[in-house]
Tab-separated table of C-alpha atoms in Angstrom:
chain	number	residue	atom	x	y	z
A	1	MET	CA	19.089	0.335	-20.491
A	2	LYS	CA	19.016	1.827	-17.013
A	3	ALA	CA	15.457	2.497	-15.850
A	4	LEU	CA	14.033	4.383	-12.907
A	5	VAL	CA	10.560	3.908	-11.411
A	6	THR	CA	9.320	6.706	-9.155
A	7	ARG	CA	6.695	6.239	-6.442
A	8	LEU	CA	7.220	8.828	-3.753
A	9	ASP	CA	4.506	8.262	-1.176
A	10	SER	CA	3.551	5.471	1.236
A	11	PHE	CA	4.408	1.848	1.990
A	12	GLY	CA	1.215	0.515	0.437
A	13	ASP	CA	1.583	2.688	-2.661
A	14	VAL	CA	5.019	1.226	-3.370
A	15	LEU	CA	3.677	-2.310	-2.931
A	16	LEU	CA	0.986	-1.537	-5.506
A	17	ALA	CA	3.729	-0.392	-7.895
A	18	GLY	CA	5.322	-3.840	-7.710
A	19	PRO	CA	3.744	-5.358	-10.849
A	20	ALA	CA	4.725	-2.307	-12.933
A	21	ILE	CA	8.268	-2.475	-11.546
A	22	ARG	CA	8.496	-6.116	-12.652
A	23	ALA	CA	7.280	-5.079	-16.105
A	24	VAL	CA	10.082	-2.520	-16.350
A	25	ALA	CA	12.615	-5.020	-14.989
A	26	ALA	CA	11.711	-7.508	-17.738
A	27	ARG	CA	12.988	-5.053	-20.386
A	28	ALA	CA	15.660	-3.057	-18.524
A	29	ASP	CA	19.194	-4.031	-17.524
A	30	HIS	CA	18.998	-2.199	-14.204
A	31	VAL	CA	16.030	-0.822	-12.251
A	32	THR	CA	16.235	1.850	-9.562
A	33	VAL	CA	13.201	2.735	-7.480
A	34	LEU	CA	12.995	6.358	-6.355
A	35	CYS	CA	10.761	6.480	-3.286
A	36	GLY	CA	10.178	8.221	0.016
A	37	PRO	CA	11.501	7.085	3.415
A	38	VAL	CA	8.328	5.159	4.287
A	39	GLY	CA	7.998	3.591	0.868
A	40	ALA	CA	11.599	2.387	0.967
A	41	HIS	CA	10.618	-0.350	3.431
A	42	ALA	CA	8.261	-1.737	0.792
A	43	ALA	CA	10.694	-1.265	-2.111
A	44	ARG	CA	13.192	-3.557	-0.367
A	45	LEU	CA	10.623	-6.355	-0.519
A	46	LEU	CA	9.925	-6.171	-4.254
A	47	PRO	CA	11.257	-8.466	-6.990
A	48	GLY	CA	12.969	-6.717	-9.894
A	49	VAL	CA	14.511	-3.903	-7.852
A	50	ASP	CA	18.284	-3.497	-8.265
A	51	ASP	CA	18.750	-0.248	-6.351
A	52	ILE	CA	16.715	2.109	-4.158
A	53	LEU	CA	17.075	5.880	-4.078
A	54	VAL	CA	15.337	7.471	-1.091
A	55	TRP	CA	14.181	11.076	-1.220
A	56	ASP	CA	11.576	12.855	0.905
A	57	ALA	CA	9.737	14.925	-1.699
A	58	PRO	CA	8.233	18.232	-0.549
A	59	TRP	CA	4.989	17.720	-2.502
A	60	VAL	CA	3.870	14.355	-1.030
A	61	GLY	CA	3.328	12.791	2.382
A	62	PHE	CA	1.496	13.814	5.530
A	63	SER	CA	4.337	16.021	6.827
A	64	PRO	CA	6.315	17.072	3.751
A	65	PRO	CA	9.680	18.749	4.294
A	66	PRO	CA	10.372	22.289	3.129
A	67	VAL	CA	11.884	22.733	-0.299
A	68	GLY	CA	15.662	22.641	-0.069
A	69	ARG	CA	17.757	23.674	-3.037
A	70	GLY	CA	20.727	21.633	-1.877
A	71	GLU	CA	18.656	18.449	-1.504
A	72	VAL	CA	17.127	18.947	-4.947
A	73	GLU	CA	20.506	19.515	-6.567
A	74	GLN	CA	21.941	16.445	-4.871
A	75	LEU	CA	19.058	14.325	-6.147
A	76	ILE	CA	19.518	15.612	-9.689
A	77	GLU	CA	23.225	14.756	-9.545
A	78	THR	CA	22.515	11.263	-8.168
A	79	ILE	CA	19.893	10.106	-10.684
A	80	ASP	CA	21.393	7.996	-13.456
A	81	ALA	CA	18.768	6.590	-15.820
A	82	ASP	CA	17.912	6.422	-19.505
A	83	ALA	CA	14.178	5.966	-19.016
A	84	ALA	CA	11.749	6.654	-16.192
A	85	LEU	CA	8.224	5.734	-15.202
A	86	ILE	CA	6.559	8.166	-12.765
A	87	LEU	CA	3.797	6.474	-10.796
A	88	THR	CA	1.299	8.643	-8.922
A	89	SER	CA	-2.149	8.301	-7.419
A	90	PHE	CA	-5.099	9.476	-9.506
A	91	HIS	CA	-5.201	12.839	-7.687
A	92	GLN	CA	-1.452	13.600	-7.866
A	93	SER	CA	0.568	15.391	-10.528
A	94	PRO	CA	3.698	13.733	-11.924
A	95	LEU	CA	5.090	17.000	-13.269
A	96	PRO	CA	7.278	18.081	-10.306
A	97	ALA	CA	9.075	14.736	-10.473
A	98	ALA	CA	9.244	14.919	-14.275
A	99	LEU	CA	10.971	18.309	-14.106
A	100	LEU	CA	13.654	16.960	-11.764
A	101	LEU	CA	14.187	13.865	-13.914
A	102	ARG	CA	14.556	16.038	-17.024
A	103	LEU	CA	17.128	18.183	-15.227
A	104	ALA	CA	18.916	14.952	-14.289
A	105	GLY	CA	19.223	14.089	-17.975
A	106	VAL	CA	16.642	11.298	-18.202
A	107	ALA	CA	15.849	11.098	-21.906
A	108	TYR	CA	12.559	9.186	-21.847
A	109	ILE	CA	9.857	9.847	-19.232
A	110	ALA	CA	6.333	8.437	-19.022
A	111	ALA	CA	3.508	9.304	-16.633
A	112	ASP	CA	-0.240	9.657	-16.276
A	113	SER	CA	-1.051	13.347	-16.514
A	114	VAL	CA	-4.243	15.354	-16.888
A	115	ASP	CA	-2.158	18.539	-17.029
A	116	TYR	CA	-0.339	19.736	-20.131
A	117	PRO	CA	3.264	18.544	-19.631
A	118	GLY	CA	5.088	20.664	-22.207
A	119	SER	CA	8.452	19.012	-22.838
A	120	LEU	CA	8.506	17.173	-19.494
A	121	LEU	CA	6.950	13.923	-20.698
A	122	ASP	CA	7.592	11.733	-23.723
A	123	VAL	CA	4.544	9.585	-22.957
A	124	ARG	CA	1.549	11.442	-21.553
A	125	HIS	CA	-0.854	8.657	-20.684
A	126	GLN	CA	-4.475	8.907	-19.539
A	127	ARG	CA	-5.466	6.336	-16.929
A	128	ALA	CA	-8.757	4.473	-17.168
A	129	PRO	CA	-11.348	6.296	-15.011
A	130	HIS	CA	-12.016	3.483	-12.524
A	131	ALA	CA	-8.782	1.503	-12.648
A	132	HIS	CA	-7.259	0.071	-9.499
A	133	GLU	CA	-3.954	1.744	-8.638
A	134	ALA	CA	-1.986	-1.434	-9.402
A	135	GLN	CA	-3.688	-1.857	-12.777
A	136	ALA	CA	-3.268	1.818	-13.627
A	137	ALA	CA	0.477	1.494	-13.041
A	138	LEU	CA	0.602	-1.584	-15.281
A	139	ASP	CA	-1.353	0.248	-17.997
A	140	LEU	CA	1.142	3.116	-17.906
A	141	ALA	CA	4.083	0.699	-18.042
A	142	GLU	CA	2.631	-0.968	-21.136
A	143	ALA	CA	2.021	2.389	-22.819
A	144	ALA	CA	5.667	3.255	-22.150
A	145	GLY	CA	6.887	0.022	-23.779
A	146	PHE	CA	7.058	-2.249	-20.748
A	147	PRO	CA	4.296	-4.872	-21.122
A	148	CYS	CA	3.372	-7.054	-18.151
A	149	PRO	CA	5.498	-10.256	-18.216
A	150	ASP	CA	3.394	-12.296	-15.764
A	151	ASP	CA	-0.022	-12.469	-14.085
A	152	GLY	CA	0.283	-8.891	-12.792
A	153	ARG	CA	-0.487	-9.740	-9.166
A	154	LEU	CA	1.265	-8.210	-6.183
A	155	ARG	CA	4.384	-10.082	-5.082
A	156	VAL	CA	7.234	-9.789	-2.609
A	157	LEU	CA	10.502	-11.629	-2.153
A	158	ASP	CA	10.256	-14.870	-0.182
A	159	PRO	CA	9.513	-13.919	3.440
A	160	PRO	CA	11.487	-15.353	6.371
A	161	SER	CA	10.094	-18.062	8.636
A	162	THR	CA	8.185	-16.524	11.536
A	163	ILE	CA	6.971	-19.634	13.318
A	164	ALA	CA	9.142	-18.727	16.316
A	165	LEU	CA	7.101	-15.524	16.638
A	166	THR	CA	3.620	-16.807	15.913
A	167	GLY	CA	3.699	-20.428	16.976
A	168	PRO	CA	1.987	-23.051	14.825
A	169	ASP	CA	-0.716	-22.513	12.222
A	170	PRO	CA	-3.581	-21.844	11.783
A	171	TYR	CA	-4.287	-18.302	12.907
A	172	VAL	CA	-6.046	-15.096	11.867
A	173	VAL	CA	-4.214	-11.768	11.926
A	174	LEU	CA	-5.909	-8.586	13.080
A	175	HIS	CA	-3.986	-5.376	12.361
A	176	PRO	CA	-5.755	-2.487	14.146
A	177	GLY	CA	-3.573	0.480	13.186
A	178	ALA	CA	-3.652	2.798	10.173
A	179	SER	CA	-1.497	5.732	9.130
A	180	VAL	CA	-4.640	7.823	8.591
A	181	PRO	CA	-7.099	7.946	11.537
A	182	ALA	CA	-10.116	8.213	9.232
A	183	ARG	CA	-9.308	4.741	7.875
A	184	ALA	CA	-8.988	3.002	11.255
A	185	TRP	CA	-11.618	0.936	13.058
A	186	SER	CA	-11.815	1.973	16.698
A	187	PRO	CA	-9.658	0.137	19.284
A	188	ARG	CA	-12.836	-0.866	21.130
A	189	ARG	CA	-14.301	-2.505	18.045
A	190	CYS	CA	-10.986	-4.227	17.265
A	191	ALA	CA	-10.828	-5.657	20.793
A	192	GLU	CA	-14.417	-6.872	20.472
A	193	ALA	CA	-13.532	-8.579	17.186
A	194	VAL	CA	-10.564	-10.344	18.803
A	195	ARG	CA	-12.818	-11.686	21.550
A	196	GLU	CA	-15.485	-12.827	19.089
A	197	LEU	CA	-12.933	-14.475	16.777
A	198	ALA	CA	-11.411	-16.313	19.742
A	199	ALA	CA	-14.869	-17.389	20.917
A	200	ALA	CA	-15.539	-18.750	17.424
A	201	GLY	CA	-12.469	-20.968	17.713
A	202	HIS	CA	-9.899	-18.914	15.815
A	203	ARG	CA	-6.417	-18.316	17.149
A	204	VAL	CA	-5.736	-14.590	16.715
A	205	VAL	CA	-2.448	-12.749	16.213
A	206	VAL	CA	-2.448	-8.951	16.580
A	207	THR	CA	0.205	-6.992	14.662
A	208	GLY	CA	1.361	-3.385	14.736
A	209	GLY	CA	4.373	-1.121	14.507
A	210	LYS	CA	6.736	0.006	17.258
A	211	GLY	CA	4.616	3.066	17.948
A	212	GLU	CA	1.449	0.979	18.274
A	213	ARG	CA	2.381	-1.277	21.196
A	214	GLU	CA	-0.166	0.269	23.553
A	215	LEU	CA	-2.857	-0.169	20.897
A	216	THR	CA	-1.992	-3.796	20.111
A	217	ALA	CA	-1.760	-4.716	23.801
A	218	TYR	CA	-5.250	-3.312	24.396
A	219	VAL	CA	-6.714	-5.007	21.307
A	220	ALA	CA	-5.092	-8.390	22.015
A	221	GLY	CA	-5.999	-8.432	25.700
A	222	GLU	CA	-5.860	-11.985	27.035
A	223	TYR	CA	-7.456	-13.441	23.916
A	224	ALA	CA	-4.728	-13.043	21.272
A	225	LEU	CA	-0.988	-13.108	20.711
A	226	ASP	CA	0.348	-9.539	20.708
A	227	LEU	CA	3.157	-8.972	18.173
A	228	GLY	CA	3.005	-5.176	18.368
A	229	GLY	CA	6.432	-3.690	17.655
A	230	ARG	CA	8.022	-7.109	17.119
A	231	THR	CA	8.031	-7.325	13.313
A	232	ASP	CA	9.884	-5.362	10.674
A	233	ALA	CA	8.464	-5.303	7.140
A	234	ALA	CA	10.025	-8.627	6.116
A	235	ALA	CA	8.913	-10.409	9.289
A	236	LEU	CA	5.411	-9.007	8.885
A	237	CYS	CA	5.386	-10.585	5.408
A	238	GLY	CA	6.133	-13.922	7.019
A	239	VAL	CA	3.410	-13.518	9.643
A	240	LEU	CA	0.806	-12.540	7.054
A	241	ALA	CA	1.845	-15.256	4.602
A	242	ARG	CA	0.984	-17.993	7.087
A	243	ALA	CA	-2.316	-16.467	8.224
A	244	ARG	CA	-5.648	-17.925	7.125
A	245	THR	CA	-6.887	-14.379	6.625
A	246	VAL	CA	-5.965	-10.817	7.629
A	247	VAL	CA	-8.397	-8.320	9.153
A	248	THR	CA	-7.235	-4.738	8.668
A	249	GLY	CA	-8.200	-1.300	7.431
A	250	ASN	CA	-7.243	0.313	4.139
A	251	THR	CA	-3.569	0.485	5.026
A	252	GLY	CA	-0.223	-1.030	4.042
A	253	PRO	CA	-0.744	-4.490	5.612
A	254	ALA	CA	-3.864	-5.000	3.468
A	255	HIS	CA	-1.669	-4.747	0.376
A	256	LEU	CA	1.128	-6.737	2.002
A	257	ALA	CA	-1.358	-9.538	2.698
A	258	ALA	CA	-2.391	-9.465	-0.950
A	259	ALA	CA	1.271	-9.638	-1.978
A	260	VAL	CA	1.677	-12.918	-0.057
A	261	ALA	CA	-1.655	-14.263	-1.401
A	262	THR	CA	-3.525	-14.158	1.915
A	263	PRO	CA	-7.266	-13.324	1.864
A	264	VAL	CA	-8.261	-10.007	3.436
A	265	VAL	CA	-11.240	-8.744	5.397
A	266	CYS	CA	-10.851	-5.000	4.945
A	267	LEU	CA	-12.516	-2.392	7.147
A	268	PHE	CA	-12.654	0.103	4.307
A	269	ALA	CA	-13.555	3.725	5.042
A	270	PRO	CA	-14.779	5.326	1.801
A	271	VAL	CA	-12.675	8.494	2.139
A	272	VAL	CA	-10.860	7.111	-0.917
A	273	PRO	CA	-12.545	4.950	-3.577
A	274	ALA	CA	-12.511	1.204	-2.923
A	275	GLU	CA	-12.338	0.508	-6.648
A	276	ARG	CA	-8.841	2.028	-6.673
A	277	TRP	CA	-7.504	0.902	-3.298
A	278	ARG	CA	-9.164	-2.407	-2.341
A	279	PRO	CA	-6.948	-5.490	-1.754
A	280	TYR	CA	-5.762	-6.514	-5.210
A	281	GLY	CA	-5.756	-9.967	-6.720
A	282	VAL	CA	-6.830	-12.003	-3.661
A	283	PRO	CA	-10.165	-13.055	-2.174
A	284	HIS	CA	-11.373	-10.195	-0.012
A	285	ILE	CA	-14.446	-8.758	1.651
A	286	LEU	CA	-14.956	-5.049	2.215
A	287	LEU	CA	-16.789	-3.974	5.356
A	288	GLY	CA	-17.993	-0.427	5.936
A	289	ASP	CA	-20.575	1.900	4.454
A	290	GLN	CA	-19.167	2.846	1.063
A	291	ASP	CA	-21.915	5.449	0.557
A	292	ALA	CA	-21.267	7.321	3.816
A	293	ALA	CA	-21.103	11.108	3.914
A	294	CYS	CA	-17.291	11.043	3.979
A	295	ALA	CA	-17.060	9.225	0.633
A	296	ASP	CA	-14.285	10.484	-1.690
A	297	SER	CA	-13.365	13.271	0.743
A	298	ARG	CA	-9.751	12.041	1.165
A	299	ALA	CA	-10.138	13.151	4.790
A	300	ARG	CA	-7.422	12.135	7.251
A	301	GLN	CA	-9.640	12.779	10.277
A	302	CYS	CA	-13.201	11.506	10.001
A	303	PRO	CA	-15.446	14.508	9.177
A	304	VAL	CA	-18.586	12.782	10.507
A	305	PRO	CA	-19.120	12.506	14.293
A	306	GLY	CA	-18.888	8.945	15.543
A	307	HIS	CA	-17.113	7.586	12.444
A	308	PRO	CA	-20.287	5.789	11.329
A	309	CYS	CA	-18.877	4.334	8.107
A	310	LEU	CA	-16.778	1.894	10.156
A	311	GLU	CA	-18.341	1.964	13.615
A	312	SER	CA	-21.521	0.528	12.071
A	313	VAL	CA	-19.533	-2.687	11.508
A	314	SER	CA	-19.895	-5.145	14.389
A	315	ALA	CA	-17.451	-7.719	15.704
A	316	GLN	CA	-19.816	-10.449	14.549
A	317	ASP	CA	-19.760	-8.942	11.042
A	318	VAL	CA	-15.996	-9.498	11.058
A	319	VAL	CA	-16.297	-13.097	12.264
A	320	THR	CA	-18.825	-13.835	9.523
A	321	ALA	CA	-16.616	-12.206	6.872
A	322	VAL	CA	-13.508	-14.088	8.066
A	323	GLU	CA	-15.253	-17.425	7.800
A	324	LYS	CA	-16.745	-16.534	4.411
A	325	VAL	CA	-13.454	-15.407	2.868
A	326	MET	CA	-11.717	-18.550	4.145
A	327	VAL	CA	-14.192	-20.647	2.156
A	328	ALA	CA	-13.471	-18.539	-0.947
A	329	GLU	CA	-9.711	-18.979	-0.558
């Protein structure tokens, strides 16, 4: 059986699909992951993936492309699968993807859907109301006939050695960036945390993407090793795998840390529910006011002046949480 698993949005979302992908891979002869351009970087890290099909869907993402008939027709002609699992967040509809998969000739399609699917779905599953995104994907996989074959935790392929980048252990990683501004701790607070962690005797490594070099340089200052722009996804896995703990917002590296079994201190803005998006399957501590006025707003820019849900967290709060989560490891 050739199976296809669809998760069309971000890097972290695809990582959270990893356990469900392994469940499908345990029963299928070949597994293709259909994902967006950003998610493809995560899909390449996941066990159980035989092939990756990249498509920028016009109904997801922060800057979705216009609908193009030619692109849609090409996708339909490219898809070759007997069965498909469509994974979406709790607020997304799987039906646009289901329509395209039906047109591509996929005979068996399963998804979570609150909307009437007509003939688009063979398994219309209802997710548990408060399930974490990773668990919800596993629940759907089981309902579709793909039970979990292992412990269901996040995993990635063995990361490369990064000791040449980081130097010797031990160290703490602080990742200041986030794809959504509302989920990011301020650069000033991040820099304060680096100084306080260093003063407490921790060696600190600051990570970030190529477009975040100015940010990571500011945050690292003279107190931390700045790896901004120096790690691709696989190398970042290696850096996080050897860290004692990772300090980050609700963003992809929080889930990548969980996938390499590293504890997480997460600066979690409540614009999305922590019960669905917290670090999964590892010791973690959430910092931030989860009852703030922005809660469940899904805002990309903080709607409350001063970003109080995260700015109320002090650098010393982070130091205390780091040392506490290390004990729980």
